[in-house]
Coordinates of C-alpha atoms and ligand atoms in Angstrom, one line a residue:
M758 CA -15.1 35.4 87.4
K759 CA -15.5 31.7 88.3
K760 CA -12.4 29.5 88.6
N761 CA -13.3 27.6 85.4
D762 CA -14.1 30.7 83.4
Y763 CA -10.9 32.3 84.6
F764 CA -8.9 29.2 83.5
L765 CA -10.6 29.1 80.0
H766 CA -9.9 32.8 79.6
F767 CA -6.2 32.2 80.6
L768 CA -6.0 29.3 78.2
I769 CA -7.4 31.2 75.2
S770 CA -5.0 34.1 75.7
H771 CA -2.1 31.8 76.2
A772 CA -3.0 30.0 73.0
K773 CA -3.1 33.3 71.1
N774 CA 0.0 34.9 72.6
Y775 CA 2.2 31.9 72.0
G776 CA 1.0 31.2 68.4
F777 CA -1.2 28.2 68.9
I778 CA -4.7 29.5 68.1
Y779 CA -6.0 32.8 66.8
P780 CA -9.6 34.0 66.4
S781 CA -10.3 33.9 62.7
S782 CA -10.6 37.2 60.8
E783 CA -10.0 39.2 63.9
I784 CA -8.9 42.3 62.0
Y785 CA -12.5 42.5 60.7
G786 CA -14.1 41.9 64.1
G787 CA -13.8 38.1 64.1
L788 CA -16.1 35.2 63.2
N789 CA -18.0 33.2 65.8
A790 CA -16.7 29.7 66.5
I791 CA -14.1 29.8 63.7
Y792 CA -10.4 29.7 64.6
D793 CA -7.0 29.7 62.9
Y794 CA -4.0 27.6 64.0
G795 CA -0.7 29.6 64.5
Q796 CA 2.9 28.4 64.1
Y797 CA 3.0 26.0 67.1
G798 CA -0.7 25.1 66.8
V799 CA -0.4 23.7 63.4
D800 CA 2.6 21.5 64.4
L801 CA 0.8 20.3 67.5
K802 CA -2.3 19.6 65.4
N803 CA -0.3 17.7 62.8
N804 CA 1.4 15.6 65.4
I805 CA -2.0 14.7 66.9
K806 CA -3.2 13.6 63.5
E807 CA 0.0 11.6 62.9
Y808 CA -0.5 9.8 66.2
W809 CA -4.1 8.9 65.1
W810 CA -3.2 8.1 61.5
K811 CA -0.3 5.8 62.4
S812 CA -2.3 4.0 65.1
M813 CA -5.2 3.4 62.8
T814 CA -3.7 2.8 59.3
Q815 CA -0.2 1.6 60.2
L816 CA -0.6 -0.5 63.3
H817 CA -3.8 -2.0 62.0
D818 CA -3.0 -3.8 58.7
N819 CA -6.7 -4.2 58.0
I820 CA -7.4 -0.4 57.8
V821 CA -6.6 1.7 54.8
G822 CA -6.7 5.5 54.4
L823 CA -8.8 7.8 52.2
D824 CA -9.0 11.5 51.5
S825 CA -12.4 12.2 50.0
S826 CA -13.6 15.6 48.8
I827 CA -15.6 18.1 50.9
L828 CA -18.1 18.7 48.2
M829 CA -20.1 15.7 47.2
H830 CA -23.2 15.0 45.1
S831 CA -26.3 16.2 47.0
N832 CA -27.9 12.8 46.7
I833 CA -25.3 11.6 49.2
W834 CA -26.9 13.8 51.8
K835 CA -30.4 12.6 50.8
A836 CA -29.3 9.0 51.2
S837 CA -27.5 9.6 54.5
G838 CA -30.6 11.3 56.0
H839 CA -28.8 14.6 56.6
I840 CA -31.2 16.6 54.5
K841 CA -34.3 15.3 56.4
K842 CA -32.9 14.6 59.8
F843 CA -29.7 16.6 60.5
Y844 CA -31.6 19.2 62.5
D845 CA -30.8 21.0 65.8
L846 CA -33.2 22.7 68.1
L847 CA -33.1 26.4 68.5
I848 CA -34.7 29.0 70.8
D849 CA -34.2 32.7 70.8
N850 CA -34.3 35.1 73.7
K851 CA -36.2 38.1 72.4
D852 CA -34.5 40.5 74.8
S853 CA -30.9 39.5 74.5
K854 CA -31.3 38.4 70.8
K855 CA -29.1 35.4 71.7
R856 CA -29.8 31.9 70.3
Y857 CA -29.5 28.8 72.4
R858 CA -30.0 25.1 72.0
P859 CA -32.9 24.4 74.3
D860 CA -31.7 20.9 75.3
I861 CA -28.3 22.3 76.3
L862 CA -30.0 25.3 78.1
I863 CA -32.1 22.9 80.2
K864 CA -29.1 20.5 80.9
E865 CA -26.8 23.4 82.0
F866 CA -29.6 24.8 84.1
L867 CA -30.0 21.5 86.0
L868 CA -26.3 21.1 86.4
K869 CA -25.6 24.7 87.6
N870 CA -28.5 24.7 90.1
N871 CA -27.9 21.2 91.3
Y872 CA -31.6 20.7 90.7
P873 CA -33.1 18.2 93.1
K874 CA -35.3 16.3 90.6
K875 CA -32.6 16.4 87.9
E876 CA -32.9 12.7 86.8
K877 CA -36.7 13.1 86.4
I878 CA -36.4 16.2 84.3
L879 CA -33.7 14.7 82.1
F880 CA -36.0 11.7 81.6
R881 CA -38.8 14.1 80.5
L882 CA -36.5 16.0 78.3
N883 CA -35.3 12.8 76.5
H884 CA -38.9 11.8 76.0
L885 CA -39.8 15.2 74.5
L886 CA -36.7 15.1 72.3
K887 CA -37.6 11.6 71.1
K888 CA -41.1 12.7 70.2
N889 CA -39.8 15.9 68.7
D890 CA -42.3 17.8 70.9
L891 CA -41.1 21.4 70.4
V892 CA -44.0 22.9 72.3
G893 CA -43.4 20.6 75.2
I894 CA -39.7 21.6 75.3
R895 CA -40.6 25.3 75.5
L896 CA -43.1 24.6 78.2
L897 CA -40.4 22.8 80.2
I898 CA -38.2 25.8 79.9
K899 CA -41.0 28.0 81.1
E900 CA -41.9 25.6 83.9
L901 CA -38.3 25.6 85.3
N902 CA -38.2 29.3 84.9
I903 CA -34.9 29.2 83.0
L904 CA -33.5 32.6 82.4
D905 CA -31.2 33.8 79.6
P906 CA -27.7 33.2 81.1
K907 CA -26.6 36.6 79.7
C908 CA -29.5 39.1 80.3
K909 CA -31.6 37.0 82.9
S910 CA -34.8 37.4 80.8
N911 CA -37.4 34.7 80.3
N912 CA -38.8 36.2 77.1
W913 CA -38.4 33.1 74.9
S914 CA -39.4 32.5 71.3
D915 CA -41.0 29.2 70.2
V916 CA -38.6 26.3 69.8
H917 CA -37.8 25.5 66.2
L918 CA -35.7 23.2 64.1
F919 CA -33.0 24.2 61.7
N920 CA -30.8 22.1 59.4
M921 CA -27.2 22.3 60.4
M922 CA -25.6 21.9 56.9
F923 CA -24.1 24.9 55.1
K924 CA -25.7 25.2 51.6
I925 CA -23.3 26.7 49.2
S926 CA -25.2 26.9 45.9
E927 CA -28.8 27.3 45.2
K928 CA -29.2 28.6 41.7
N929 CA -31.6 25.8 41.0
E930 CA -32.5 22.7 42.9
K931 CA -30.2 20.4 40.8
D932 CA -27.1 22.5 41.7
V933 CA -27.5 22.5 45.4
L934 CA -24.2 21.6 47.2
F935 CA -23.4 21.3 50.8
L936 CA -20.3 21.6 52.8
R937 CA -20.0 18.1 54.3
P938 CA -21.1 17.9 58.0
E939 CA -19.1 14.7 58.6
T940 CA -16.4 12.9 56.7
A941 CA -18.1 9.5 57.0
Q942 CA -20.2 9.7 53.9
G943 CA -17.1 10.1 51.7
I944 CA -16.0 6.7 53.1
F945 CA -19.4 5.0 52.5
S946 CA -19.7 6.4 48.9
N947 CA -16.2 5.1 48.2
F948 CA -16.6 1.7 49.8
S949 CA -16.7 -0.3 46.6
H950 CA -13.7 1.5 45.1
V951 CA -11.6 1.0 48.2
K952 CA -12.6 -2.7 48.6
Q953 CA -11.8 -3.4 45.0
S954 CA -8.5 -1.5 44.7
S955 CA -7.2 -2.5 48.1
R956 CA -8.4 -6.1 47.8
M957 CA -9.4 -6.0 51.5
K958 CA -11.7 -8.6 52.9
I959 CA -14.3 -8.1 55.6
P960 CA -13.5 -7.2 58.4
F961 CA -11.6 -4.1 57.3
G962 CA -11.7 -0.4 57.9
I963 CA -11.3 2.9 56.0
A964 CA -9.9 5.9 57.9
Q965 CA -9.9 9.5 57.0
I966 CA -9.0 12.9 58.4
G967 CA -10.7 16.0 57.0
K968 CA -12.7 19.1 57.5
S969 CA -16.4 19.2 58.4
F970 CA -18.8 22.1 58.7
R971 CA -21.9 22.6 60.8
K972 CA -24.1 25.5 61.6
E973 CA -23.7 25.2 65.3
I974 CA -25.5 27.4 67.7
I975 CA -22.6 29.2 69.3
A976 CA -21.8 27.9 72.7
R977 CA -18.7 29.9 73.3
Q978 CA -16.6 26.9 74.3
F979 CA -13.5 27.8 72.3
L980 CA -12.4 24.8 70.1
F981 CA -15.1 22.5 71.6
R982 CA -17.9 23.6 69.3
M983 CA -16.7 25.1 66.0
R984 CA -18.5 25.7 62.7
E985 CA -15.5 24.6 60.7
F986 CA -13.6 21.7 62.3
E987 CA -11.7 18.6 61.6
Q988 CA -12.6 15.0 62.2
M989 CA -10.6 11.7 62.3
E990 CA -13.1 9.0 61.4
M991 CA -12.9 5.3 60.8
Q992 CA -15.6 3.0 59.5
F993 CA -14.9 -0.6 60.2
F994 CA -16.9 -3.0 57.9
I995 CA -17.8 -6.3 59.5
F996 CA -19.9 -9.5 59.3
P997 CA -23.3 -8.6 60.9
K998 CA -23.0 -11.4 63.5
E999 CA -19.7 -10.0 64.7
E1000 CA -21.2 -6.6 65.7
K1001 CA -20.9 -7.0 69.4
K1002 CA -17.3 -8.3 69.2
W1003 CA -16.0 -5.4 67.1
Y1004 CA -18.0 -2.8 69.0
T1005 CA -16.4 -4.0 72.2
Y1006 CA -13.0 -4.1 70.6
W1007 CA -13.2 -0.5 69.3
K1008 CA -14.5 0.8 72.5
K1009 CA -11.6 -0.7 74.4
F1010 CA -8.9 0.2 71.8
R1011 CA -10.1 3.8 71.5
L1012 CA -10.1 4.3 75.2
K1013 CA -6.6 2.8 75.5
W1014 CA -5.4 5.1 72.7
H1015 CA -6.6 8.1 74.7
L1016 CA -5.2 6.9 78.0
E1017 CA -1.8 6.5 76.4
L1018 CA -1.7 10.3 76.0
N1019 CA -1.3 10.3 79.8
L1020 CA -3.7 13.2 80.4
G1021 CA -5.0 11.6 83.6
E1022 CA -7.3 8.5 83.8
K1023 CA -9.8 10.4 85.9
N1024 CA -10.3 12.9 83.0
Y1025 CA -12.2 10.2 81.0
Q1026 CA -15.5 8.5 81.3
L1027 CA -17.6 6.4 78.9
Q1028 CA -21.2 7.4 78.4
D1029 CA -23.6 5.0 76.6
H1030 CA -26.1 6.9 74.4
R1031 CA -29.6 7.1 75.8
Q1032 CA -30.8 8.8 72.7
L1033 CA -29.5 7.2 69.5
A1034 CA -28.8 9.0 66.2
H1035 CA -31.1 8.1 63.3
Y1036 CA -28.4 5.8 61.8
A1037 CA -27.2 4.0 65.0
S1038 CA -28.3 0.9 66.9
A1039 CA -25.8 1.5 69.8
G1040 CA -23.4 4.2 70.7
T1041 CA -20.9 5.3 73.3
D1042 CA -19.1 8.6 73.9
I1043 CA -15.7 8.8 75.3
E1044 CA -16.1 12.0 77.4
F1045 CA -13.3 14.2 78.6
H1046 CA -13.1 16.6 81.5
F1047 CA -12.9 19.9 79.7
P1048 CA -12.6 23.2 81.6
F1049 CA -16.4 23.4 81.4
G1050 CA -17.1 19.8 82.6
F1051 CA -17.3 16.3 81.1
K1052 CA -18.3 16.4 77.4
E1053 CA -18.0 14.2 74.4
L1054 CA -14.6 13.9 72.9
E1055 CA -15.1 10.8 70.6
G1056 CA -18.1 8.8 69.5
I1057 CA -18.2 5.1 68.8
H1058 CA -21.3 3.9 67.0
C1059 CA -22.8 0.8 65.6
R1060 CA -24.2 2.0 62.3
R1061 CA -25.3 -1.4 61.2
D1062 CA -25.9 -1.5 57.4
F1063 CA -27.9 1.8 57.5
D1064 CA -25.6 3.9 55.3
L1065 CA -24.5 1.3 52.6
K1066 CA -28.1 0.1 52.3
R1067 CA -29.3 3.7 51.7
H1068 CA -26.6 4.4 49.2
E1069 CA -27.5 1.2 47.4
N1070 CA -31.1 2.3 47.2
F1071 CA -30.5 5.8 46.2
S1072 CA -27.7 5.1 43.7
N1073 CA -29.2 2.0 42.2
K1074 CA -25.8 0.4 42.4
K1075 CA -25.0 -2.8 44.3
I1076 CA -22.8 -2.2 47.3
R1077 CA -22.2 -5.7 48.5
V1078 CA -19.7 -8.3 49.5
F1079 CA -19.9 -12.0 48.9
K1080 CA -19.5 -14.9 51.3
E1081 CA -20.2 -18.5 50.6
F1082 CA -22.1 -17.7 47.4
Q1083 CA -24.3 -15.2 49.1
S1084 CA -24.2 -11.4 48.9
Y1085 CA -24.8 -9.1 51.8
I1086 CA -24.3 -5.6 53.1
P1087 CA -21.7 -5.4 55.8
Y1088 CA -22.4 -3.8 59.2
V1089 CA -20.3 -0.9 60.3
I1090 CA -18.6 0.2 63.6
E1091 CA -17.6 3.8 63.5
T1092 CA -15.1 5.7 65.6
S1093 CA -15.3 9.5 65.2
L1094 CA -13.0 11.9 66.9
G1095 CA -12.7 15.7 66.6
V1096 CA -9.1 16.9 66.0
D1097 CA -9.9 20.3 67.5
R1098 CA -11.7 18.8 70.6
L1099 CA -8.7 16.6 71.2
F1100 CA -6.4 19.6 70.8
L1101 CA -8.4 21.4 73.4
A1102 CA -8.3 18.3 75.7
I1103 CA -4.5 18.1 75.4
F1104 CA -3.9 21.8 75.7
S1105 CA -6.3 22.4 78.7
S1106 CA -5.0 19.5 80.7
S1107 CA -1.3 20.3 80.0
L1108 CA -1.3 24.0 80.7
K1109 CA -0.1 24.6 84.3
K1110 CA 1.1 27.4 86.5
E1111 CA 3.9 26.0 88.7
K1112 CA 5.4 27.5 91.8
L1113 CA 9.2 27.4 91.8
K1114 CA 11.5 27.0 94.8
N1115 CA 12.4 30.7 94.7
G1116 CA 8.8 31.6 95.1
N1117 CA 8.4 32.7 91.4
Y1118 CA 5.9 31.0 89.0
R1119 CA 6.5 29.4 85.6
I1120 CA 3.8 28.7 83.0
I1121 CA 4.4 25.3 81.5
L1122 CA 2.7 23.3 78.8
K1123 CA 3.3 19.7 79.8
I1124 CA 2.1 18.1 76.6
P1125 CA 3.1 14.6 75.7
N1126 CA 6.7 14.9 74.4
Y1127 CA 6.0 13.1 71.1
L1128 CA 3.2 15.7 70.3
S1129 CA 5.2 18.8 71.1
P1130 CA 5.5 21.2 68.2
I1131 CA 9.2 21.8 68.9
K1132 CA 11.2 18.8 70.0
A1133 CA 14.2 20.7 71.3
A1134 CA 15.7 24.2 71.6
I1135 CA 19.4 25.0 71.0
F1136 CA 21.0 28.1 72.6
P1137 CA 24.4 29.6 72.8
L1138 CA 25.1 30.8 76.4
V1139 CA 26.7 34.0 75.2
L1140 CA 27.0 35.7 71.8
K1141 CA 30.8 35.6 71.6
N1142 CA 33.8 33.2 71.6
G1143 CA 32.4 31.2 68.7
L1144 CA 29.5 29.8 70.8
P1145 CA 26.7 31.0 68.4
E1146 CA 28.6 29.3 65.5
I1147 CA 28.9 26.0 67.3
A1148 CA 25.2 26.2 68.3
K1149 CA 24.1 27.0 64.8
K1150 CA 26.2 24.1 63.4
I1151 CA 24.5 21.6 65.8
F1152 CA 21.1 23.1 65.0
N1153 CA 21.7 22.7 61.2
E1154 CA 22.7 19.1 61.5
I1155 CA 19.9 18.0 63.7
K1156 CA 17.1 20.0 62.1
I1157 CA 17.0 17.5 59.3
D1158 CA 15.4 14.9 61.6
Y1159 CA 13.5 17.0 64.2
K1160 CA 11.7 20.3 64.5
L1161 CA 14.0 22.5 66.5
I1162 CA 14.4 26.1 67.6
Y1163 CA 17.6 28.1 67.6
D1164 CA 17.4 31.2 69.8
K1165 CA 20.2 33.6 70.9
N1166 CA 18.4 35.7 73.4
P1167 CA 21.0 36.8 75.9
S1168 CA 18.9 35.8 78.9
I1169 CA 19.0 32.0 79.4
G1170 CA 16.2 32.3 82.0
K1171 CA 13.9 33.9 79.5
L1172 CA 14.8 31.3 76.9
Y1173 CA 13.8 28.5 79.2
R1174 CA 10.5 30.2 80.2
R1175 CA 9.5 30.6 76.6
Q1176 CA 10.2 27.0 75.8
D1177 CA 8.3 25.8 78.9
A1178 CA 5.3 27.9 77.7
I1179 CA 5.2 26.3 74.3
G1180 CA 5.9 22.8 75.6
T1181 CA 9.4 22.1 74.3
P1182 CA 10.6 19.0 76.2
L1183 CA 14.4 19.5 75.9
C1184 CA 16.8 22.5 75.8
F1185 CA 20.5 22.3 74.9
T1186 CA 22.8 25.1 75.9
I1187 CA 26.2 25.5 74.3
D1188 CA 28.7 27.0 76.8
Y1189 CA 32.4 27.5 77.4
D1190 CA 32.9 23.8 78.4
T1191 CA 31.5 22.8 75.0
I1192 CA 34.6 24.2 73.4
T1193 CA 36.9 22.0 75.5
T1194 CA 34.8 18.9 76.2
N1195 CA 32.4 18.6 73.2
T1196 CA 29.5 18.4 75.6
V1197 CA 26.4 20.6 76.1
T1198 CA 24.0 21.1 79.0
M1199 CA 20.7 19.4 78.5
R1200 CA 17.7 20.6 80.5
Y1201 CA 14.4 18.7 80.9
R1202 CA 11.1 20.8 80.6
D1203 CA 9.2 18.9 83.4
S1204 CA 11.8 18.4 86.1
M1205 CA 14.0 21.3 85.1
K1206 CA 16.9 18.9 85.9
Q1207 CA 20.1 19.5 83.9
K1208 CA 22.9 17.2 82.9
R1209 CA 25.9 17.3 80.5
I1210 CA 25.8 15.1 77.4
P1211 CA 28.2 14.7 74.5
I1212 CA 27.2 16.6 71.3
K1213 CA 27.2 13.4 69.3
K1214 CA 24.5 12.0 71.6
I1215 CA 22.0 14.9 71.2
S1216 CA 20.1 13.2 68.4
N1217 CA 19.7 10.0 70.3
F1218 CA 18.4 11.8 73.3
I1219 CA 15.8 13.7 71.3
E1220 CA 14.6 10.4 69.7
K1221 CA 14.5 8.7 73.1
E1222 CA 12.6 11.5 74.8
T1223 CA 10.3 12.7 72.1
G1224 CA 9.9 10.0 69.5
M1225 CA 6.5 8.5 68.7
K1226 CA 7.9 5.0 68.3
K1227 CA 7.7 4.0 72.0
I1228 CA 4.0 4.8 72.3
L1229 CA 3.1 3.1 69.0
K1230 CA 5.0 0.0 70.1
K1231 CA 3.0 0.0 73.3
L1232 CA -0.3 0.4 71.5
S1233 CA 0.5 -2.3 69.0
N1234 CA 0.3 -4.8 72.0
Y1235 CA -3.4 -4.1 72.3
I1236 CA -4.2 -5.0 68.7
Ligands
ATP1472 P1 -22.1 17.1 70.1 O1 -23.2 16.2 70.7 O2 -21.1 17.5 71.0 O3 -22.7 18.1 69.1 P2 -22.0 15.1 68.0 O4 -22.6 13.9 68.7 O5 -22.9 15.8 67.1 O6 -21.3 16.1 69.1 P3 -20.6 13.5 66.1 O7 -21.5 13.9 65.0 O8 -20.7 12.2 66.7 O9 -20.7 14.6 67.3 O10 -19.2 13.9 65.6 C1 -18.0 13.1 66.0 C2 -17.0 13.9 66.7 O11 -16.7 15.1 65.9 C3 -17.4 14.4 68.1 O12 -17.1 13.5 69.0 C4 -16.5 15.6 68.2 O13 -15.2 15.2 68.7 C5 -16.3 16.2 66.8 N1 -17.2 17.3 66.6 C6 -18.5 17.2 66.3 N2 -19.1 18.5 66.2 C7 -18.0 19.3 66.4 C8 -17.9 20.8 66.4 N3 -19.0 21.5 66.2 N4 -16.7 21.3 66.7 C9 -15.6 20.5 67.0 N5 -15.7 19.2 67.0 C10 -16.9 18.6 66.7

């Protein structure tokens, strides 16, 4: 097994064994590219969403929130272009019966084989994609003699297109509904409501977090490409002539936001789009170094007035703002980030195997403290002499403010290892000295250093070490 494959395998089993991510419906054989979040996964995910939500809707006083429905009128998808244009390419291998995205097949082939004329081939591929030349794409696969990565056969089908939206009702044409493939259209279709009720003036933004669904060709990249996933999207409505200014601002701010997570500056790169989506006039991806290489984490797009204009035409309702006695349709800068992709970025870059001084290893999840599912663990050193009662009393007082764990496993070493593996930044041990001095031992996850602190200061320490305030304060300086 290659090093990267080995790491991904290790990461997936760690996520499952420690209650972060489970494969969905596993008792019935599982479902491809669908995952469930376990007890720690859901808290880590909620903390990620809180960091985004507060940064966007709390630090920016010109952005408001929205939670629109997943099911929407099918005309929304006609207007947005998803019914006509939200297609992916597909090729089947007739021997392995596996399906692939031909563009990804070609790109991965070039990357794996360090192909000498890589740039030339990529240029050709982009040209073929632009022209929608399906025959040409198949010929390119044949010409490069690309084999099925699983069964090494070159017995390929034709390349075809398929719509990526899940249709959920087709009794008759009028009743067709789709599971939304992006949250953005809920924002556009509510633009007039939000503007009116919030009394926001251009420039202002609408942010929302919610589930999206796409019929992805399964790429087996864990949370990276799912068929049901969550997005954190923000549409920022602007004066058309300020497009460049706001595009630059959002590119910068979003990158800063990621860098503040402290996952390593070298893990990020910006990639301007060569091939633009049907709605976009410019676009950049913030790419992250996942276990399988640099891939898109967040997209920032100039959508111009594409969406609002289309909704105006399709709905026959004016969607406009007024300035100096003139009405116009605002332009839009979009920032779009996948919650699950960010979860994977954080999880994969934080999971480490560390060698200890005594030669043993520990598995540690060095996630940013303010995102950790459990902020602190509280243990009694022994299960007698009233220590469990003191520990439980401290736990009951502090749990009102922070998510804690109380554990009375008799082996303190095992307790520390388990907390390291789920990313708990602080552990507090109640021992015999606690009875006489009202102090406890505090142990840091990352340095494993220990010190004694008074019981009455535990809460302050947890806030200082794990609170989100510090990072939000820092971010607010960039706004
Ligand atoms: P890709 O090219 O990787 O398919 P995309 O360009 O189609 O991504 P967008 O439509 O711009 O993605 O969606 C915005 C964000 O939503 C992405 O940057 C990503 O973080 C997330 N996202 C998109 N598709 C998926 C998916 N299938 N699974 C998990 N997250 C996704």
